[in-house]
Short mmCIF file of C-alpha atoms in Angstrom, two decimals:
data_model
loop_
_atom_site.label_atom_id
_atom_site.label_comp_id
_atom_site.label_asym_id
_atom_site.label_seq_id
_atom_site.Cartn_x
_atom_site.Cartn_y
_atom_site.Cartn_z
CA UNK A 11 -21.54 -2.30 -39.66
CA UNK A 12 -23.86 -0.59 -37.18
CA UNK A 13 -24.94 -3.99 -35.86
CA UNK A 14 -21.32 -4.91 -35.09
CA UNK A 15 -20.81 -1.55 -33.40
CA UNK A 16 -23.88 -2.13 -31.26
CA UNK A 17 -22.54 -5.51 -30.14
CA UNK A 18 -19.18 -4.01 -29.18
CA UNK A 19 -20.73 -1.05 -27.36
CA UNK A 20 -23.17 -3.29 -25.48
CA UNK A 21 -20.35 -5.56 -24.35
CA UNK A 22 -18.11 -2.70 -23.23
CA UNK A 23 -20.94 -0.84 -21.47
CA UNK A 24 -22.19 -3.97 -19.71
CA UNK A 25 -18.85 -5.19 -18.37
CA UNK A 26 -17.59 -1.73 -17.41
CA UNK A 27 -20.84 -0.84 -15.66
CA UNK A 28 -20.95 -4.08 -13.67
CA UNK A 29 -17.31 -3.68 -12.61
CA UNK A 30 -17.84 -0.05 -11.63
CA UNK A 31 -21.09 -0.73 -9.76
CA UNK A 32 -19.57 -3.50 -7.67
CA UNK A 33 -16.44 -1.44 -7.05
CA UNK A 34 -18.49 1.56 -5.93
CA UNK A 35 -20.50 -0.67 -3.61
CA UNK A 36 -17.40 -2.11 -1.92
CA UNK A 37 -15.75 1.30 -1.62
CA UNK A 38 -18.95 2.89 -0.35
CA UNK A 39 -19.37 0.27 2.37
CA UNK A 40 -15.72 0.75 3.35
CA UNK A 41 -16.21 4.51 3.69
CA UNK A 42 -19.49 3.99 5.53
CA UNK A 43 -17.71 1.82 8.11
CA UNK A 44 -15.26 4.68 8.78
CA UNK A 45 -18.16 7.09 9.18
CA UNK A 46 -19.92 4.70 11.56
CA UNK A 47 -16.87 4.38 13.82
CA UNK A 48 -16.40 8.14 13.79
CA UNK A 49 -20.03 8.74 14.76
CA UNK A 50 -19.76 6.18 17.55
CA UNK A 51 -16.70 7.94 18.87
CA UNK A 52 -18.43 11.30 18.63
CA UNK A 53 -21.38 9.77 20.46
CA UNK A 54 -19.18 9.23 23.50
CA UNK A 55 -18.36 12.96 23.52
CA UNK A 56 -20.44 15.95 22.53
CA UNK A 57 -17.45 17.51 20.77
CA UNK A 58 -14.23 16.17 19.23
CA UNK A 59 -11.66 15.28 21.86
CA UNK A 60 -9.20 18.07 22.54
CA UNK A 61 -5.83 17.00 23.89
CA UNK A 62 -5.26 20.53 25.21
CA UNK A 63 -6.74 24.01 25.12
CA UNK A 64 -4.98 27.28 24.36
CA UNK A 65 -5.26 28.53 27.91
CA UNK A 66 -3.64 25.31 29.20
CA UNK A 67 -0.44 25.69 27.19
CA UNK A 68 1.28 28.26 29.40
CA UNK A 69 3.08 27.22 32.54
CA UNK A 70 4.43 23.96 31.16
CA UNK A 71 8.12 23.11 30.59
CA UNK A 72 9.58 24.43 27.34
CA UNK A 73 12.34 22.02 26.28
CA UNK A 74 14.54 22.82 23.32
CA UNK A 75 12.99 22.02 19.93
CA UNK A 76 14.66 21.74 16.52
CA UNK A 77 12.65 22.58 13.41
CA UNK A 78 13.67 20.99 10.10
CA UNK A 79 12.75 22.78 6.86
CA UNK A 80 14.01 21.05 3.68
CA UNK A 81 14.32 23.49 0.78
CA UNK A 82 15.06 22.87 -2.88
CA UNK A 83 14.43 25.78 -5.26
CA UNK A 84 12.41 27.67 -2.64
CA UNK A 85 13.90 31.18 -2.92
CA UNK A 86 10.43 32.61 -3.58
CA UNK A 87 8.88 31.42 -0.31
CA UNK A 88 11.59 30.50 2.21
CA UNK A 89 12.24 34.12 3.22
CA UNK A 90 8.62 34.99 4.11
CA UNK A 91 8.18 31.60 5.76
CA UNK A 92 11.19 32.02 8.05
CA UNK A 93 10.39 35.63 8.87
CA UNK A 94 6.81 34.70 9.75
CA UNK A 95 7.87 31.74 11.90
CA UNK A 96 10.45 33.79 13.80
CA UNK A 97 7.89 36.52 14.48
CA UNK A 98 5.01 34.22 15.36
CA UNK A 99 6.45 31.43 17.50
CA UNK A 100 5.64 32.13 21.13
CA UNK A 101 8.34 29.86 22.50
CA UNK A 102 11.69 30.56 24.19
CA UNK A 103 13.98 27.78 22.98
CA UNK A 104 13.97 26.64 19.35
CA UNK A 105 16.22 26.65 16.31
CA UNK A 106 15.23 26.29 12.66
CA UNK A 107 17.49 24.15 10.46
CA UNK A 108 17.04 24.84 6.74
CA UNK A 109 18.42 22.29 4.29
CA UNK A 110 19.66 23.63 0.95
CA UNK A 111 21.79 22.41 -1.97
CA UNK A 112 25.09 23.73 -3.35
CA UNK A 113 23.53 24.20 -6.81
CA UNK A 114 20.64 26.29 -5.48
CA UNK A 115 22.40 29.57 -4.80
CA UNK A 116 19.23 31.66 -4.73
CA UNK A 117 17.75 29.72 -1.81
CA UNK A 118 21.10 29.69 0.02
CA UNK A 119 21.40 33.48 -0.26
CA UNK A 120 17.93 34.08 1.18
CA UNK A 121 18.47 31.72 4.12
CA UNK A 122 22.00 33.05 4.77
CA UNK A 123 20.72 36.63 4.96
CA UNK A 124 18.15 35.70 7.60
CA UNK A 125 20.58 33.47 9.51
CA UNK A 126 23.10 36.33 9.67
CA UNK A 127 20.68 38.48 11.66
CA UNK A 128 18.96 35.77 13.72
CA UNK A 129 20.94 32.95 15.37
CA UNK A 130 17.76 30.88 15.62
CA UNK A 131 18.14 30.03 11.92
CA UNK A 132 20.83 27.56 10.87
CA UNK A 133 21.76 27.20 7.19
CA UNK A 134 22.74 23.66 6.17
CA UNK A 135 24.11 22.95 2.69
CA UNK A 136 23.85 19.36 1.48
CA UNK A 137 27.04 17.61 0.38
CA UNK A 138 25.30 16.51 -2.84
CA UNK A 139 23.80 18.72 -5.54
CA UNK A 140 20.04 18.77 -5.70
CA UNK A 141 17.53 17.61 -6.04
CA UNK A 142 17.99 14.36 -4.18
CA UNK A 143 14.94 13.36 -2.12
CA UNK A 144 13.31 15.25 0.72
CA UNK A 145 14.35 12.40 3.02
CA UNK A 146 18.00 12.83 2.01
CA UNK A 147 17.72 16.54 2.72
CA UNK A 148 16.23 15.81 6.15
CA UNK A 149 19.07 13.39 6.91
CA UNK A 150 21.56 16.18 6.24
CA UNK A 151 19.69 18.34 8.75
CA UNK A 152 19.72 15.51 11.29
CA UNK A 153 23.49 15.14 11.06
CA UNK A 154 23.97 18.91 11.29
CA UNK A 155 21.87 18.96 14.46
CA UNK A 156 23.88 16.07 15.93
CA UNK A 157 27.15 17.91 15.22
CA UNK A 158 25.87 21.13 16.74
CA UNK A 159 24.73 19.39 19.91
CA UNK A 160 27.77 17.19 20.46
CA UNK A 161 28.51 17.42 24.17
CA UNK A 162 25.89 20.12 24.77
CA UNK A 163 22.16 20.58 25.36
CA UNK A 164 19.97 18.56 23.05
CA UNK A 165 16.59 19.15 21.46
CA UNK A 166 13.85 16.99 22.91
CA UNK A 167 11.92 16.77 19.65
CA UNK A 168 12.27 17.41 15.92
CA UNK A 169 9.52 19.44 14.25
CA UNK A 170 8.99 19.11 10.48
CA UNK A 171 7.83 21.92 8.21
CA UNK A 172 7.87 22.75 4.51
CA UNK A 173 9.20 25.97 3.01
CA UNK A 174 5.71 27.27 2.20
CA UNK A 175 4.08 26.64 5.60
CA UNK A 176 2.32 29.32 7.62
CA UNK A 177 2.93 28.33 11.24
CA UNK A 178 0.71 28.92 14.28
CA UNK A 179 2.08 30.88 17.21
CA UNK A 180 1.16 28.16 19.75
CA UNK A 181 2.28 25.06 17.88
CA UNK A 182 5.63 24.65 19.63
CA UNK A 183 3.93 24.84 23.02
CA UNK A 184 1.53 22.11 21.89
CA UNK A 185 4.46 19.92 20.90
CA UNK A 186 6.31 20.65 24.13
CA UNK A 187 3.30 19.62 26.18
CA UNK A 188 2.50 16.40 24.32
CA UNK A 189 5.83 15.01 23.12
CA UNK A 190 6.57 13.46 26.50
CA UNK A 191 3.31 11.50 26.43
CA UNK A 192 3.50 10.60 22.74
CA UNK A 193 6.34 9.65 20.41
CA UNK A 194 4.85 11.69 17.55
CA UNK A 195 2.41 14.59 17.46
CA UNK A 196 0.60 15.75 14.32
CA UNK A 197 -1.24 19.06 14.03
CA UNK A 198 -4.13 19.41 11.58
CA UNK A 199 -3.12 20.70 8.15
CA UNK A 200 -5.38 23.40 6.75
CA UNK A 201 -4.90 24.09 3.03
CA UNK A 202 -5.56 27.66 1.96
CA UNK A 203 -7.93 28.09 -0.97
CA UNK A 204 -6.77 30.15 -3.93
CA UNK A 205 -9.91 31.93 -5.07
CA UNK A 206 -8.46 32.23 -8.56
CA UNK A 207 -8.29 28.43 -8.74
CA UNK A 208 -11.05 27.40 -6.40
CA UNK A 209 -11.73 24.00 -7.93
CA UNK A 210 -8.18 22.65 -7.99
CA UNK A 211 -6.70 24.26 -4.88
CA UNK A 212 -9.96 23.86 -2.99
CA UNK A 213 -10.18 20.11 -3.40
CA UNK A 214 -7.16 19.82 -1.07
CA UNK A 215 -9.13 21.73 1.56
CA UNK A 216 -11.99 19.25 1.21
CA UNK A 217 -9.72 16.23 1.47
CA UNK A 218 -7.68 17.46 4.44
CA UNK A 219 -10.76 18.72 6.28
CA UNK A 220 -12.19 15.21 6.22
CA UNK A 221 -8.90 13.38 6.69
CA UNK A 222 -7.69 15.35 9.72
CA UNK A 223 -11.08 15.73 11.39
CA UNK A 224 -12.38 12.20 10.82
CA UNK A 225 -10.05 9.66 9.26
CA UNK A 226 -7.11 10.16 11.63
CA UNK A 227 -9.56 10.10 14.52
CA UNK A 228 -10.80 6.71 13.34
CA UNK A 229 -7.22 5.46 12.95
CA UNK A 230 -6.61 6.27 16.59
CA UNK A 231 -9.88 4.60 17.57
CA UNK A 232 -8.99 1.29 15.90
CA UNK A 233 -5.40 1.37 17.14
CA UNK A 234 -3.83 1.74 13.69
CA UNK A 235 -0.47 3.37 13.00
CA UNK A 236 -0.84 7.09 12.33
CA UNK A 237 1.02 8.38 9.27
CA UNK A 238 2.53 11.83 9.54
CA UNK A 239 1.83 14.64 7.09
CA UNK A 240 5.45 15.81 6.98
CA UNK A 241 4.45 19.30 8.12
CA UNK A 242 3.22 20.49 11.48
CA UNK A 243 4.42 17.34 13.19
CA UNK A 244 6.95 16.61 15.94
CA UNK A 245 8.84 13.39 16.65
CA UNK A 246 10.55 12.65 19.93
CA UNK A 247 14.33 12.83 19.69
CA UNK A 248 14.73 9.42 21.34
CA UNK A 249 12.39 7.84 18.81
CA UNK A 250 14.23 9.34 15.85
CA UNK A 251 17.54 8.17 17.31
CA UNK A 252 16.20 4.63 17.65
CA UNK A 253 15.01 4.69 14.03
CA UNK A 254 18.36 6.11 12.90
CA UNK A 255 20.22 3.34 14.72
CA UNK A 256 18.05 0.69 13.08
CA UNK A 257 18.70 2.24 9.65
CA UNK A 258 22.45 2.64 9.98
CA UNK A 259 22.53 6.27 11.07
CA UNK A 260 19.86 7.99 8.97
CA UNK A 261 16.37 8.36 10.49
CA UNK A 262 14.77 9.19 7.14
CA UNK A 263 14.82 6.68 4.29
CA UNK A 264 16.50 8.49 1.38
CA UNK A 265 14.96 6.06 -1.10
CA UNK A 266 11.41 7.00 -0.16
CA UNK A 267 9.11 9.42 -2.00
CA UNK A 268 6.76 9.66 1.01
CA UNK A 269 9.14 9.66 3.96
CA UNK A 270 6.57 11.39 6.17
CA UNK A 271 3.98 8.64 5.71
CA UNK A 272 6.54 5.91 6.30
CA UNK A 273 7.99 7.68 9.34
CA UNK A 274 4.65 7.54 11.12
CA UNK A 275 4.43 3.80 10.49
CA UNK A 276 8.03 3.35 11.66
CA UNK A 277 7.22 5.14 14.93
CA UNK A 278 4.33 2.75 15.52
CA UNK A 279 6.45 -0.28 14.60
CA UNK A 280 8.88 0.68 17.38
CA UNK A 281 6.07 0.83 19.90
CA UNK A 282 5.63 4.61 19.86
CA UNK A 283 2.22 6.23 20.05
CA UNK A 284 1.16 9.02 17.75
CA UNK A 285 -1.63 11.53 18.28
CA UNK A 286 -3.52 14.06 16.20
CA UNK A 287 -3.39 17.19 18.39
CA UNK A 288 -6.82 18.81 18.26
CA UNK A 289 -6.11 22.01 20.14
CA UNK A 290 -7.91 25.36 20.27
CA UNK A 291 -5.92 28.52 20.88
CA UNK A 292 -6.99 31.28 23.25
CA UNK A 293 -9.30 32.74 20.58
CA UNK A 294 -11.05 29.43 19.98
CA UNK A 295 -9.36 28.81 16.62
CA UNK A 296 -7.62 25.49 15.91
CA UNK A 297 -3.85 25.30 16.21
CA UNK A 298 -3.08 24.17 12.67
CA UNK A 299 -0.61 24.54 9.82
CA UNK A 300 -1.74 26.53 6.79
CA UNK A 301 -0.31 26.51 3.28
CA UNK A 302 -1.23 26.95 -0.34
CA UNK A 303 -1.38 23.68 -2.23
CA UNK A 304 -1.06 23.37 -6.04
CA UNK A 305 -3.56 25.53 -7.88
CA UNK A 306 -3.13 24.19 -11.43
CA UNK A 307 -4.20 20.85 -12.82
CA UNK A 308 -0.70 19.88 -13.92
CA UNK A 309 0.87 20.68 -10.54
CA UNK A 310 -1.88 18.85 -8.66
CA UNK A 311 -1.45 15.78 -10.86
CA UNK A 312 2.30 15.88 -10.26
CA UNK A 313 1.88 16.03 -6.49
CA UNK A 314 -0.86 13.40 -6.30
CA UNK A 315 1.23 11.07 -8.47
CA UNK A 316 4.08 11.29 -5.96
CA UNK A 317 1.75 10.44 -3.10
CA UNK A 318 0.20 7.61 -5.08
CA UNK A 319 3.59 6.19 -6.05
CA UNK A 320 4.98 6.33 -2.53
CA UNK A 321 1.91 5.07 -0.66
CA UNK A 322 -0.32 3.05 -2.96
CA UNK A 323 2.46 1.37 -4.98
CA UNK A 324 5.88 1.49 -3.35
CA UNK A 325 4.24 1.27 0.07
CA UNK A 326 3.37 -2.37 -0.54
CA UNK A 327 7.06 -3.14 -1.16
CA UNK A 328 8.64 -0.84 1.40
CA UNK A 329 6.54 -1.06 4.57
CA UNK A 330 4.36 -4.10 3.97
CA UNK A 331 1.68 -4.73 6.55
CA UNK A 332 1.44 -4.24 10.30
CA UNK A 333 1.54 -6.69 13.15
CA UNK A 334 -0.16 -10.05 12.57
CA UNK A 335 -3.86 -10.06 13.50
CA UNK A 336 -3.87 -6.28 13.97
CA UNK A 337 -6.99 -5.99 11.85
CA UNK A 338 -7.49 -2.26 12.44
CA UNK A 339 -4.01 -1.45 11.17
CA UNK A 340 -4.38 -3.80 8.19
CA UNK A 341 -7.68 -2.14 7.31
CA UNK A 342 -6.21 1.37 7.41
CA UNK A 343 -3.18 0.38 5.33
CA UNK A 344 -5.49 -1.20 2.78
CA UNK A 345 -7.43 2.07 2.63
CA UNK A 346 -4.14 3.94 2.14
CA UNK A 347 -3.34 1.73 -0.84
CA UNK A 348 -6.70 1.55 -2.52
CA UNK A 349 -6.11 4.72 -4.57
CA UNK A 350 -5.24 2.87 -7.78
CA UNK A 351 -8.15 0.47 -7.35
CA UNK A 352 -10.43 3.45 -6.92
CA UNK A 353 -9.03 4.97 -10.12
CA UNK A 354 -9.75 1.73 -12.00
CA UNK A 355 -13.34 1.81 -10.76
CA UNK A 356 -13.72 5.47 -11.70
CA UNK A 357 -12.23 4.84 -15.12
CA UNK A 358 -14.62 1.94 -15.69
CA UNK A 359 -17.56 4.13 -14.68
CA UNK A 360 -16.65 6.87 -17.15
CA UNK A 361 -16.07 4.32 -19.90
CA UNK A 362 -19.47 2.81 -19.16
CA UNK A 363 -21.17 6.20 -19.36
CA UNK A 364 -19.53 7.04 -22.68
CA UNK A 365 -20.22 3.59 -24.14
CA UNK A 366 -23.83 3.64 -22.99
CA UNK A 367 -24.42 7.10 -24.43
CA UNK A 368 -22.84 6.04 -27.74
CA UNK A 369 -24.93 2.86 -27.73
CA UNK A 370 -28.11 4.84 -27.18
CA UNK A 371 -27.19 7.14 -30.08
CA UNK A 372 -26.44 4.27 -32.47
CA UNK A 373 -29.64 2.40 -31.58
CA UNK A 374 -31.62 5.61 -32.09
CA UNK A 375 -30.08 5.97 -35.55
CA UNK A 376 -31.07 2.38 -36.30
CA UNK A 377 -34.58 2.93 -35.01
CA UNK A 378 -34.06 0.17 -32.43
CA UNK A 379 -35.48 0.39 -28.89
CA UNK A 380 -33.20 1.35 -26.03
CA UNK A 381 -31.55 -1.42 -24.03
CA UNK A 382 -32.17 -1.64 -20.29
CA UNK A 383 -29.24 -1.23 -17.93
CA UNK A 384 -27.39 -4.49 -17.16
CA UNK A 385 -27.15 -3.64 -13.45
CA UNK A 386 -29.82 -4.54 -10.88
CA UNK A 387 -31.92 -1.61 -9.81
CA UNK A 388 -31.20 -2.18 -6.13
CA UNK A 389 -27.46 -1.92 -6.79
CA UNK A 390 -27.82 1.36 -8.65
CA UNK A 391 -30.08 2.73 -5.91
CA UNK A 392 -27.68 1.66 -3.16
CA UNK A 393 -24.72 3.23 -4.93
CA UNK A 394 -26.68 6.44 -5.50
CA UNK A 395 -27.50 6.63 -1.79
CA UNK A 396 -23.88 5.92 -0.82
CA UNK A 397 -22.64 8.59 -3.25
CA UNK A 398 -25.10 11.12 -1.87
CA UNK A 399 -24.00 10.29 1.67
CA UNK A 400 -20.34 10.58 0.71
CA UNK A 401 -20.84 14.02 -0.87
CA UNK A 402 -22.87 15.17 2.14
CA UNK A 403 -20.16 14.02 4.56
CA UNK A 404 -17.44 15.74 2.55
CA UNK A 405 -19.46 18.97 2.42
CA UNK A 406 -20.14 18.77 6.17
CA UNK A 407 -16.46 18.59 7.10
CA UNK A 408 -15.54 21.29 4.58
CA UNK A 409 -18.27 23.50 5.96
CA UNK A 410 -17.07 22.98 9.53
CA UNK A 411 -13.58 24.12 8.57
CA UNK A 412 -14.24 26.74 5.90
CA UNK A 413 -17.89 27.82 6.03
CA UNK A 414 -21.04 27.03 4.11
CA UNK A 415 -19.96 28.61 0.82
CA UNK A 416 -17.00 26.24 0.54
CA UNK A 417 -19.26 23.37 1.56
CA UNK A 418 -21.29 24.04 -1.59
CA UNK A 419 -18.09 24.17 -3.67
CA UNK A 420 -17.09 20.78 -2.23
CA UNK A 421 -19.70 19.10 -4.43
CA UNK A 422 -18.21 19.98 -7.85
CA UNK A 423 -14.69 19.69 -6.42
CA UNK A 424 -15.31 16.01 -5.73
CA UNK A 425 -15.43 15.43 -9.50
CA UNK A 426 -12.32 17.56 -10.00
CA UNK A 427 -10.56 15.37 -7.45
CA UNK A 428 -11.60 12.29 -9.43
CA UNK A 429 -10.14 13.75 -12.62
CA UNK A 430 -6.86 14.58 -10.88
CA UNK A 431 -6.68 11.06 -9.46
CA UNK A 432 -7.22 9.45 -12.86
CA UNK A 433 -4.52 11.59 -14.49
CA UNK A 434 -2.14 11.02 -11.57
CA UNK A 435 -2.51 7.24 -11.76
CA UNK A 436 -0.80 7.04 -15.15
CA UNK A 437 2.12 9.16 -13.95
CA UNK A 438 2.37 7.14 -10.73
CA UNK A 439 2.53 3.81 -12.57
CA UNK A 440 5.21 5.14 -14.90
CA UNK A 441 7.32 6.37 -11.98
CA UNK A 442 6.85 3.14 -10.07
CA UNK A 443 7.96 1.02 -13.03
CA UNK A 444 11.04 3.23 -13.39
CA UNK A 445 11.84 2.61 -9.71
CA UNK A 446 11.45 -1.14 -10.18
CA UNK A 447 14.00 -1.03 -12.99
CA UNK A 448 16.56 0.80 -10.89
CA UNK A 449 15.55 4.43 -11.36
CA UNK A 450 16.73 6.80 -8.62
CA UNK A 451 13.93 8.62 -6.77
CA UNK A 452 14.26 12.41 -6.89
CA UNK A 453 12.42 15.29 -5.26
CA UNK A 454 9.60 15.82 -7.76
CA UNK A 455 8.36 19.01 -6.11
CA UNK A 456 5.92 21.66 -7.28
CA UNK A 457 6.27 25.44 -7.24
CA UNK A 458 5.01 27.07 -4.05
CA UNK A 459 3.42 30.35 -3.04
CA UNK A 460 3.31 32.09 0.33
CA UNK A 461 0.21 34.09 1.27
CA UNK A 462 0.22 37.83 1.75
CA UNK A 463 -0.44 37.86 5.49
CA UNK A 464 -1.32 41.53 5.38
CA UNK A 465 -4.50 40.47 3.57
CA UNK A 466 -7.16 38.05 4.82
CA UNK A 467 -6.35 34.49 3.83
CA UNK A 468 -8.40 33.05 1.02
CA UNK A 469 -10.24 30.37 2.90
#
């Protein structure tokens, strides 16, 4: 019996380890190529390119801007968010459109109270009960804006925010300055770290610190389409109108779970240029959007599954690939969609570790000598070096954005992120199969929290 178990364990450990080792090698080389391009680009400049500085934002035209905030079951955060935005925005001409649902009376009441005392807030109630999708909610806001502006002054750009966002006072001036030169402008997103859930909430800080300081920079460098984050971004009114015309009147695809990602690709497909706005305010701090991300394992899995479903799975069907022979764009879209492949590799690695440990235990019980690893030493060494480099890079970007203490936390959080990705993959596949069999996408949102701005942010 033990002999048969040894044969099974050896087979499982060998095949899983070989698959994982080769997968890690390919993924590591892919990541290394991104790092290499980033370092080359940094080599041309001593500091990351800034498209503007805080002191340069005054004295420029201030066209009208419309801010869209979709809200389903957000009574707990929408009030503080709106009050903060109204108090912080240093800009003369804007209006915030908040999309609600007729069966969400609590959110409607909060928004209506604020709108009654400040005309810069416009309450919009969807014709359909919620939740639908965030894209459907945004379409309702688009049509409300069009009705309000019929025959009158029009907003030059649409700014997107979520109900839990903490806005920066200068962001609208950044958009006003850049939206004429670019069809879409994305500010960096800076997740706040909940110190009571440092591992789960903090892994978002690690990921966004690297994504918005390096990966989007590389996308621009290779000429790839730039996906939008759905918050802290502005799209030119003319571009949204062109997309709406192409889609029969709605600029946002109501059947999408990741309308923000797809919108960025749609802007590029229409010939529009997007830019990541790396801007410092007058105090030297980055103009960025802050927010708390999920702080529990279940909520993080739920959110990551939505991203994985919309980008890594449905993205293949919905947006396909870019222009023929646009190798940079193809490469970036492949990286966007490799999440499930990465989960398979991770899963194989953990299976290999468990199988190999069990095999070692069984052979010890039998008094048999240990079996050597079925993977070439050079491959294991290369993967170890690539892993060390990857962790060092992640910690470097986290440290640049949050300080050295969080850089140290970035190491264990990398493994937490792997666990969340593995758990999210199962949920994502289930949701995707439901969509293939005619299931209707719905807004699978998580509960949100707004920081106490009277206290220092946990970051």
